Short mmCIF file of C-alpha atoms and ligand atoms in Angstrom, two decimals:
data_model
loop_
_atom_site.label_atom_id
_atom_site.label_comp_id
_atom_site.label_asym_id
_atom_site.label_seq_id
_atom_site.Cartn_x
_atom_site.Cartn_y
_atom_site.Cartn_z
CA UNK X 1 -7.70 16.75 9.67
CA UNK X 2 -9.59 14.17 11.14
CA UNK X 3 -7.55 11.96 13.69
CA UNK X 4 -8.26 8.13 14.91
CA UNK X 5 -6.35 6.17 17.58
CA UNK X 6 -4.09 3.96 16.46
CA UNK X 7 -4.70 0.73 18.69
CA UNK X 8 -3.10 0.56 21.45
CA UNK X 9 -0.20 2.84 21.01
CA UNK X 10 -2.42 5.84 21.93
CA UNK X 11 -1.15 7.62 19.39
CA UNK X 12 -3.75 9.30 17.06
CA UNK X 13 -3.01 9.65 13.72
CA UNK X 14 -5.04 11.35 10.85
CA UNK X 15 -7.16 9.81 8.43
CA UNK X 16 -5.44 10.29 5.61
CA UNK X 17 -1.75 9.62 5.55
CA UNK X 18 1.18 10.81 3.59
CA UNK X 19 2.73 8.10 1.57
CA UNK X 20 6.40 9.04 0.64
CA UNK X 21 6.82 6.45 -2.43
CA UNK X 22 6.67 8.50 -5.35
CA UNK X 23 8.77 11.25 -4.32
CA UNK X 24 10.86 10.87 -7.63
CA UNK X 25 13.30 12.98 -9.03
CA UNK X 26 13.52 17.02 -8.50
CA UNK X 27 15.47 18.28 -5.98
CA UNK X 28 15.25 17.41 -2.28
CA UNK X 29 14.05 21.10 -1.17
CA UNK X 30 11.48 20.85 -3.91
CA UNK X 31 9.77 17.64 -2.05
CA UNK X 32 10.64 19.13 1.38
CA UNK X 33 8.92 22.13 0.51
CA UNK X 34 5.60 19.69 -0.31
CA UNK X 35 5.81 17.65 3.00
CA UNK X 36 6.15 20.86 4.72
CA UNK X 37 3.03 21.54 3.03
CA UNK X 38 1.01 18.35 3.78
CA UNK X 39 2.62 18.77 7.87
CA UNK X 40 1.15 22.42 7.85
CA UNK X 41 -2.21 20.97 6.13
CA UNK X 42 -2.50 18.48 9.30
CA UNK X 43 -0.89 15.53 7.74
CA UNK X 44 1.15 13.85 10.66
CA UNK X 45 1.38 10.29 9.83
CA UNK X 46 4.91 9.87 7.18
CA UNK X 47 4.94 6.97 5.77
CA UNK X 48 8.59 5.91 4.02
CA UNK X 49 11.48 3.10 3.57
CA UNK X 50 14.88 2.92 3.15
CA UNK X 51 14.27 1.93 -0.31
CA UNK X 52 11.85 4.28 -2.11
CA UNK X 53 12.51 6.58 -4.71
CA UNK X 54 16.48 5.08 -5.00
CA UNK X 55 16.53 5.56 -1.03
CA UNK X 56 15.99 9.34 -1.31
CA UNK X 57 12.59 9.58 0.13
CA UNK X 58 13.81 9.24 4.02
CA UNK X 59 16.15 12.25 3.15
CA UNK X 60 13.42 14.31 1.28
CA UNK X 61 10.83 13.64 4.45
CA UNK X 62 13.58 14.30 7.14
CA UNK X 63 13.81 17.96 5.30
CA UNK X 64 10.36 18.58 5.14
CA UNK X 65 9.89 17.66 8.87
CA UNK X 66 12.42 20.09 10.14
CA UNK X 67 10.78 21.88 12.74
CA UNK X 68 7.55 19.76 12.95
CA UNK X 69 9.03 16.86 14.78
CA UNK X 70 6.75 17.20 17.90
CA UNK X 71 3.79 16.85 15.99
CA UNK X 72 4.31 14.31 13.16
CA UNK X 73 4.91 10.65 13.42
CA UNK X 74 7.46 9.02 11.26
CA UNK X 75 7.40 5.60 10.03
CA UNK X 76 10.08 3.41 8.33
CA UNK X 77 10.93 -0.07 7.41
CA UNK X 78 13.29 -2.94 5.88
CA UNK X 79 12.58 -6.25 4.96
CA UNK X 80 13.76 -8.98 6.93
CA UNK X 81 15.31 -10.64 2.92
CA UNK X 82 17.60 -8.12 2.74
CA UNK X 83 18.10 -7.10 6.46
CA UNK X 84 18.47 -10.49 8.30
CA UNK X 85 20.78 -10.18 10.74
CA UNK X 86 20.47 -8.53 14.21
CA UNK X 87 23.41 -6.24 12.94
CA UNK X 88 22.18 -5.63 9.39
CA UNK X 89 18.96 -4.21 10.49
CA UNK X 90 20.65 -2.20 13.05
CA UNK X 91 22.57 -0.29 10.57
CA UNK X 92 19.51 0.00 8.47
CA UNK X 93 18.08 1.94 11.14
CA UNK X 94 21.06 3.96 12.04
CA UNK X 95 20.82 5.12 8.34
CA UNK X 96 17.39 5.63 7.75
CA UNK X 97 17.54 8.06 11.09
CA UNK X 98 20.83 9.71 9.81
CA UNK X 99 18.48 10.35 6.43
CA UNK X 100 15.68 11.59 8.25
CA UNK X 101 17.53 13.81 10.58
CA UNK X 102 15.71 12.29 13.56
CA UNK X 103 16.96 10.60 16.53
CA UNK X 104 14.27 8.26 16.41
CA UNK X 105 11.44 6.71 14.57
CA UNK X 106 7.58 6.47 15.62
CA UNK X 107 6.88 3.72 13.79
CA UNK X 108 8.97 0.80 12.00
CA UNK X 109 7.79 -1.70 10.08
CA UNK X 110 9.19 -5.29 8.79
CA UNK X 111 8.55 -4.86 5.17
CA UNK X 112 6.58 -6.74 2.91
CA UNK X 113 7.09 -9.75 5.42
CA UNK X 114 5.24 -12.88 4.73
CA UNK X 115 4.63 -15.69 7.65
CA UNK X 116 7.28 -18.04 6.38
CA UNK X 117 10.29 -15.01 6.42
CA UNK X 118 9.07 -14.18 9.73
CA UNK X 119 9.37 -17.44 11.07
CA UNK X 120 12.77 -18.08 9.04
CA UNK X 121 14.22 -14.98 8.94
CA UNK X 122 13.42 -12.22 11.82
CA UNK X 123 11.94 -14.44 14.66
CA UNK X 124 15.01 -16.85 14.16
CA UNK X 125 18.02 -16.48 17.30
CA UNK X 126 20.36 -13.29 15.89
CA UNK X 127 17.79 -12.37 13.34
CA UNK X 128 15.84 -9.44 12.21
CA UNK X 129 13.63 -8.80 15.49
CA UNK X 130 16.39 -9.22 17.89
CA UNK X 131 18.12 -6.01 15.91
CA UNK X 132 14.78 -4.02 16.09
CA UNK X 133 14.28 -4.84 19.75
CA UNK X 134 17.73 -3.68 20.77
CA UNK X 135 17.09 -0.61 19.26
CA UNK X 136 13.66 0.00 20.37
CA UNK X 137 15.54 -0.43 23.81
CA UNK X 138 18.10 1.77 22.40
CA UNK X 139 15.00 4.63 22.13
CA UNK X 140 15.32 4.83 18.23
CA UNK X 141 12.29 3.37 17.57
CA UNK X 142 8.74 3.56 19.70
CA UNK X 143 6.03 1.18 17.99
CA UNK X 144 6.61 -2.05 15.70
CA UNK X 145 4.66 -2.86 13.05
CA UNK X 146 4.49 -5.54 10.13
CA UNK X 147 3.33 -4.70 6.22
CA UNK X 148 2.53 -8.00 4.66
CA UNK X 149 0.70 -9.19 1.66
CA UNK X 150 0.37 -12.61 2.69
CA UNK X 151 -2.48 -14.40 2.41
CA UNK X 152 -5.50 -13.22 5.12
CA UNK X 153 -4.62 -16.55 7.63
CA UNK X 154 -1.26 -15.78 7.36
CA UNK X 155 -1.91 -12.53 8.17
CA UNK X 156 -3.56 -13.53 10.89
CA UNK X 157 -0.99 -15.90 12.03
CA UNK X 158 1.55 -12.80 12.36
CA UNK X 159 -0.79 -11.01 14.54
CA UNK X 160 -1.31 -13.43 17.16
CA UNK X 161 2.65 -13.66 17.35
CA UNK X 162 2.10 -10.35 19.45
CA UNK X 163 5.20 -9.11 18.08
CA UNK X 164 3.17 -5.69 16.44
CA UNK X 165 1.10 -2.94 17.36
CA UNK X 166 -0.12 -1.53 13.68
CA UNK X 167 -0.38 -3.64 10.50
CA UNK X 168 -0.21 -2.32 7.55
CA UNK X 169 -2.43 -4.00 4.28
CA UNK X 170 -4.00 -3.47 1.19
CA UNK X 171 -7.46 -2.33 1.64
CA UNK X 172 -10.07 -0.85 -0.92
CA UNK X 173 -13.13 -1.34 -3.38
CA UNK X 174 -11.61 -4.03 -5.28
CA UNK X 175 -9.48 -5.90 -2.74
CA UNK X 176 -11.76 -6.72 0.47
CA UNK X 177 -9.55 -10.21 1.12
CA UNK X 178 -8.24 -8.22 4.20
CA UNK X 179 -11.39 -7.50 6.16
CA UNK X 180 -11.32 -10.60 8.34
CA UNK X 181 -7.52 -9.16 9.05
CA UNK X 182 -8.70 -5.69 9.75
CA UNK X 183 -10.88 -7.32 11.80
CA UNK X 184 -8.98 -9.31 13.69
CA UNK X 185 -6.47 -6.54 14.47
CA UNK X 186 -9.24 -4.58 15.76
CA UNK X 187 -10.05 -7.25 18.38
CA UNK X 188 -6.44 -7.02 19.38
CA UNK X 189 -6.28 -3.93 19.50
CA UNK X 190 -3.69 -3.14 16.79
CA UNK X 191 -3.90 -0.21 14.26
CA UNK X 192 -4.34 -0.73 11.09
CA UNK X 193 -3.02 1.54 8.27
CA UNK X 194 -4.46 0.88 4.82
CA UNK X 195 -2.22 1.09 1.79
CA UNK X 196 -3.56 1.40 -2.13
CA UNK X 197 -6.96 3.05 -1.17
CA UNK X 198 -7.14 3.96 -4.31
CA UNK X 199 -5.76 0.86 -5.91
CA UNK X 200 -2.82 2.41 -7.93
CA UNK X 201 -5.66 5.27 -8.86
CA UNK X 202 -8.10 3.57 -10.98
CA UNK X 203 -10.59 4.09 -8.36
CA UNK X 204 -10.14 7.67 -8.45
CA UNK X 205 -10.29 8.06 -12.49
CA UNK X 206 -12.55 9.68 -14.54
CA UNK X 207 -14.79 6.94 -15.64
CA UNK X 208 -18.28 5.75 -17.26
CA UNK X 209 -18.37 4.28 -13.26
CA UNK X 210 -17.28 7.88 -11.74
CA UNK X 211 -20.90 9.50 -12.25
CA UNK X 212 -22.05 5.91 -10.78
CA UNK X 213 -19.60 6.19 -7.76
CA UNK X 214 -19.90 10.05 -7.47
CA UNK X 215 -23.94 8.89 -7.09
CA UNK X 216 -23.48 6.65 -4.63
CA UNK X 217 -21.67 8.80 -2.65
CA UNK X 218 -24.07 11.52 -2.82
CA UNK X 219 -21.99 14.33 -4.81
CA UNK X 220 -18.50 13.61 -4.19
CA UNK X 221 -15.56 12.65 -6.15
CA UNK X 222 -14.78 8.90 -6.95
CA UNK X 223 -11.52 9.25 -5.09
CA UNK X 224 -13.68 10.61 -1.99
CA UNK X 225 -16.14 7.51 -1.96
CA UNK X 226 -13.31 4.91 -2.76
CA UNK X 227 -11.36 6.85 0.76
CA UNK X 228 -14.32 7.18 2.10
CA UNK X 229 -15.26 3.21 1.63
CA UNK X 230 -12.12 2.47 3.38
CA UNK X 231 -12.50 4.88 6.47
CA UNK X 232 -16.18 3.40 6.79
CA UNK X 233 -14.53 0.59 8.27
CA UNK X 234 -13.86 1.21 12.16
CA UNK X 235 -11.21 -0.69 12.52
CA UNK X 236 -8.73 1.37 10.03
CA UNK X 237 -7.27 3.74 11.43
CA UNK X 238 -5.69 5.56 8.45
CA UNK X 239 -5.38 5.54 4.42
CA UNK X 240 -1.94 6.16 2.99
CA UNK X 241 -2.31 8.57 0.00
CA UNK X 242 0.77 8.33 -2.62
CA UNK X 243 1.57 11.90 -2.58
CA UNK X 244 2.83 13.36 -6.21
CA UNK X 245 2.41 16.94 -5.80
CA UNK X 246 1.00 20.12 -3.64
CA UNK X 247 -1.95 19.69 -5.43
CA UNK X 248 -2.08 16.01 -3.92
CA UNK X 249 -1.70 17.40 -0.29
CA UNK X 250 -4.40 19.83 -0.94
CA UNK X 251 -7.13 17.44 -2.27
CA UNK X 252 -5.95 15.13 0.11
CA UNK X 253 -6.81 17.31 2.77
CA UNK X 254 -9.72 18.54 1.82
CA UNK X 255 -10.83 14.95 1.77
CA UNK X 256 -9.89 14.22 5.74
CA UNK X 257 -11.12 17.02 6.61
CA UNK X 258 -14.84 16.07 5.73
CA UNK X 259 -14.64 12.21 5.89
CA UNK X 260 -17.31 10.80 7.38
CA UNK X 261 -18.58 7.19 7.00
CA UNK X 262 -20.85 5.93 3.90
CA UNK X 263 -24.36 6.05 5.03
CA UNK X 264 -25.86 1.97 5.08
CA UNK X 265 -27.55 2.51 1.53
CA UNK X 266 -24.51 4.34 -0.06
CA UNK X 267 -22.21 1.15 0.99
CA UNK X 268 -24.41 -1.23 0.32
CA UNK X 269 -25.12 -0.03 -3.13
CA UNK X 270 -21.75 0.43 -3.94
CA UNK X 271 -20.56 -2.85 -2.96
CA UNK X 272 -23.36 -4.50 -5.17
CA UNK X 273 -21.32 -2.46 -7.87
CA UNK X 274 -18.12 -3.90 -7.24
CA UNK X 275 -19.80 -7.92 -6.83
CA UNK X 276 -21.75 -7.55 -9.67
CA UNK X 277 -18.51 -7.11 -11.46
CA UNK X 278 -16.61 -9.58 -9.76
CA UNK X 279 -19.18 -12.22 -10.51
CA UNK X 280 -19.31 -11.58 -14.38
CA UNK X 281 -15.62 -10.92 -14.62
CA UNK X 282 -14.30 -13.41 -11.80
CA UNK X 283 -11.64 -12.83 -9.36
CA UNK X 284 -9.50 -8.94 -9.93
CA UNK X 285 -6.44 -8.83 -9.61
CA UNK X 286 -5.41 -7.34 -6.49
CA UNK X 287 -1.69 -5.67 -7.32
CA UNK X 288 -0.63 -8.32 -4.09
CA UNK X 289 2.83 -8.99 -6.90
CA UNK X 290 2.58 -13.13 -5.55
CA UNK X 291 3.00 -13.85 -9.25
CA UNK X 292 6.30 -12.35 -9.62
CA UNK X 293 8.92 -12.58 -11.11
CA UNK X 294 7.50 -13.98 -14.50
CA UNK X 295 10.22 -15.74 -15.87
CA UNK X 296 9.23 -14.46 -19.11
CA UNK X 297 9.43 -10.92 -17.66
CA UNK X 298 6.01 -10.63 -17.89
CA UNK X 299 4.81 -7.58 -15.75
CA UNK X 300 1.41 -9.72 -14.74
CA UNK X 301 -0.19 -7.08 -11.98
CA UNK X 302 0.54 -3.98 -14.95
CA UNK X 303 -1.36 -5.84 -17.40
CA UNK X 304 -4.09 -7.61 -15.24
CA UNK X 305 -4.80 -3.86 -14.33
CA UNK X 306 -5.30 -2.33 -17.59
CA UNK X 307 -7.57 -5.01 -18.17
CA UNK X 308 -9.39 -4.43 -14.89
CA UNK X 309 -9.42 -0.22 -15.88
CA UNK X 310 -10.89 -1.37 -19.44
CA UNK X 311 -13.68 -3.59 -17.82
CA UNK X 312 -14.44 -2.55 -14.38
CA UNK X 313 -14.03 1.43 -15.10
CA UNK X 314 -14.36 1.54 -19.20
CA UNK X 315 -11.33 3.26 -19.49
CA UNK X 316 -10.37 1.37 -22.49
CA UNK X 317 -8.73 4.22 -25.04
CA UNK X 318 -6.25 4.86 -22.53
CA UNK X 319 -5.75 1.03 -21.47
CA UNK X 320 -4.82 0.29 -25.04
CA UNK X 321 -2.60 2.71 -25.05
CA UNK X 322 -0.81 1.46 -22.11
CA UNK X 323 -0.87 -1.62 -23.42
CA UNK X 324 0.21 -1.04 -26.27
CA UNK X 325 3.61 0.13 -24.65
CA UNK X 326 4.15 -3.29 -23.00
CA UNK X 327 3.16 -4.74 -26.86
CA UNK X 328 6.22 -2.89 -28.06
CA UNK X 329 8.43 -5.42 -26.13
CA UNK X 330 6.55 -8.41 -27.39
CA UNK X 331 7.42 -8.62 -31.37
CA UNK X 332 8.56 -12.12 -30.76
CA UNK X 333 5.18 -13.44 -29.95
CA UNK X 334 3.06 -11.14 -32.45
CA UNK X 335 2.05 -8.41 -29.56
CA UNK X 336 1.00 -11.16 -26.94
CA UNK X 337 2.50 -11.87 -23.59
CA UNK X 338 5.03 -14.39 -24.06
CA UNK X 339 3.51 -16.50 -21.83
CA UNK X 340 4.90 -19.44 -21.61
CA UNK X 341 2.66 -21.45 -19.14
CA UNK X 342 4.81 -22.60 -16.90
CA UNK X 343 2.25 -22.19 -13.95
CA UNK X 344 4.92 -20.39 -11.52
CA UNK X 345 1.95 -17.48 -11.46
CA UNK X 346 -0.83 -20.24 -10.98
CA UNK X 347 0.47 -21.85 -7.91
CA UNK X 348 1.39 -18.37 -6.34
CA UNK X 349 -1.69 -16.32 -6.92
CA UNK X 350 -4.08 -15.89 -3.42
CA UNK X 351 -7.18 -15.13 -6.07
CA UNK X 352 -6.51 -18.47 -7.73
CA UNK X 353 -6.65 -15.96 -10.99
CA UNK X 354 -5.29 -18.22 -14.15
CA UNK X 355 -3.08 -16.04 -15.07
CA UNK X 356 -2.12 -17.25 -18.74
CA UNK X 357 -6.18 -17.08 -19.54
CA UNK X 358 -6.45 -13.82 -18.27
CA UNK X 359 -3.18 -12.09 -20.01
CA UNK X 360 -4.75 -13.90 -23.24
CA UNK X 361 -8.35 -12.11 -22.20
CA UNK X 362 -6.43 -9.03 -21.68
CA UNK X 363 -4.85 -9.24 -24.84
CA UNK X 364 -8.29 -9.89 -26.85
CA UNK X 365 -9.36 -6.61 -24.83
CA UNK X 366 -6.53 -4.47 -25.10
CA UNK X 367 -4.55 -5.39 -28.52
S1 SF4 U 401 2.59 -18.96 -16.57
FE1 SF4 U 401 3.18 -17.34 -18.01
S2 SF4 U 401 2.77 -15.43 -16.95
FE2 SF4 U 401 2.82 -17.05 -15.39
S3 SF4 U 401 4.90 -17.04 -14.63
FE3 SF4 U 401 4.82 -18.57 -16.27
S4 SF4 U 401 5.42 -17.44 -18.14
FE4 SF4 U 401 4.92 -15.90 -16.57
S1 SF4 U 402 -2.29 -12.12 -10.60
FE1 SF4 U 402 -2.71 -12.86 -8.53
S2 SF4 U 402 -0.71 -12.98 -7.56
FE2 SF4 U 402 -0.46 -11.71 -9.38
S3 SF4 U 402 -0.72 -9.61 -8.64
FE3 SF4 U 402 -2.72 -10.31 -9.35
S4 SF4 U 402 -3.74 -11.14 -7.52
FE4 SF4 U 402 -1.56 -10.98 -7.04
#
């Protein structure tokens, strides 16, 4: 697999990532056996948390990584909400590395960790970041790093803190709101891993736009010109790739192993795709989750992107059928989202997106 350098740790990780979040169910050798797989394969950045998959995913990692420890890099996280004491995040770590059967970690991240919880919550005397220090002193973990979906100055803000040495952010087709980030992480010299390549895996689905994407890219799949977008950038140094099965790790692989950037044309052209759709469809939804929790229970990102599969992708059979699952729950207000326009979603959405327009757009679409 191809490798990049990871800022300034010096480490160099491979293109393509392993993302540990869907590891659900089955037994634990039955996943070990698959990240055995993916570490054989050339995978060596791990990407998990003390919370995915019911906080089983550490465990099923730490037993697929038996006996490849000195060639794989490991990272984990907690979010300063739940871990906000020096001492609470200390014995999140001790766990996670009890889990993982490691005696330290390559990587840890503060999770989903906006400017204002930074500020508040780990930079504050006794917090968060005291904890992680004393452990990195400790030798259980070797590089710090932030995920965030906060807006792209925040983002910024958190940078120039100087606290981090790889951010991790949503990147892909769709949601380009992080470039000046990316970009900005580059100048500092701090890796960047991108999450939702893919964007949940519409980008990858067969499609009326596939044979458009598949063209653009010059003969390869949609999933290998939406990765490939991503790795065009310089200044990413890996895509995380939600890993469901061996025959993930294999395509995967065979993707990293021949990514190479898109030629000036290719990108070009594809972008115009992706504007052009933007501009007669307005601002996407970008899965950031801002909007939530919808006091109504509303799951906004799930429905926003069946509408965005229906429009952007023409996948529209199967996005009525999704939908029509979420309908089930809505007898009360005749199938509709039972909006109730109380603007929470409004004031909290980075894409300035009206939300209870576009679930009643989605519902002319999709009912
Ligand atoms: S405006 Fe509607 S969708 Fe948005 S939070 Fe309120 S009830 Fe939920
Ligand atoms: S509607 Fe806005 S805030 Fe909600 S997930 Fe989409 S982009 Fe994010």
């Amino acid at each position: 697999m191809q490798k990049r350098r990871c800022g300034r740790t010096g480490l160099d990780l491979g293109v393509v990532g392993f993302g540990a979040m869907r590891l659900h169910g089955k037994d634990t050798k039955y996943w070990a056996d698959i990240v055995a797989e993916a570490a054989e394969a050339g995978f060596n950045y791990f990407e998990t948390s003390h919370r995915y998959c019911n906080s089983t995913s550490e465990e099923k990692i730490g037993a697929g990584l038996k006996g490849f420890r000195d060639r794989v890099y490991i990272s984990t996280k907690s979010a300063p909400r739940d871990e906000p004491g020096a001492d609470d995040v200390r014995r999140a770590i001790d766990e996670s590395l009890k889990r993982l059967q490691v005696d330290y970690v390559d990587f840890y991240h503060l999770w989903d960790t906006k400017l204002h919880e930074f500020e508040n919550i780990a930079a504050r005397k006794g917090g968060t970041l005291e904890g992680i220090r004393k452990a990195m002193d400790d030798g259980l973990i070797r590089h710090l790093g932030i995920t965030t979906h906060d807006t792209p100055e925040n983002m910024i803000k958190l940078l120039a803190t100087g606290e981090f040495e790889v951010v991790t952010l949503q990147y892909n087709l769709i949601n380009r709101t992080t470039e000046s980030v990316i970009e900005e992480a580059g100048r500092r010299g701090i890796g960047v891993i991108a999450m939702g390549p893919l964007h949940g895996g519409i980008l990858a689905a067969q499609s009326p736009l596939f044979e458009s994407l598949v063209r653009l890219g010059a003969g390869i799949s949609a999933a290998e010109v939406a990765m490939r977008f991503v790795l065009t950038n310089p200044h990413v140094t890996c895509a995380i790739s939600g890993i469901t099965s061996s025959d993930d790790v294999k395509a995967d692989k065979a993707i990293a192993e021949n990514i190479k950037p898109l030629a000036g044309a290719h990108l070009a052209a594809l972008v115009k795709v992706f504007e052009d759709f933007q501009a007669s469809n307005g601002k996407v939804c970008t899965l950031c989750e801002y909007c939530m929790p919808c006091p109504q229970d509303i799951w906004i990102p799930g429905v926003l992107t069946l509408a965005n599969a229906a429009r952007l992708l023409g996948l529209v059979d199967e996005a009525r059928r999704q939908y029509a699952a979420f309908a089930k729950g809505w007898t009360d207000s005749g199938g509709q989202a039972p909006c109730i326009e109380c603007g929470h979603c409004v004031e909290r959405c980075p894409q300035g997106i009206d939300v209870p327009q576009a679930l009643k757009r989605a519902h002319e679409l999709l009912k």
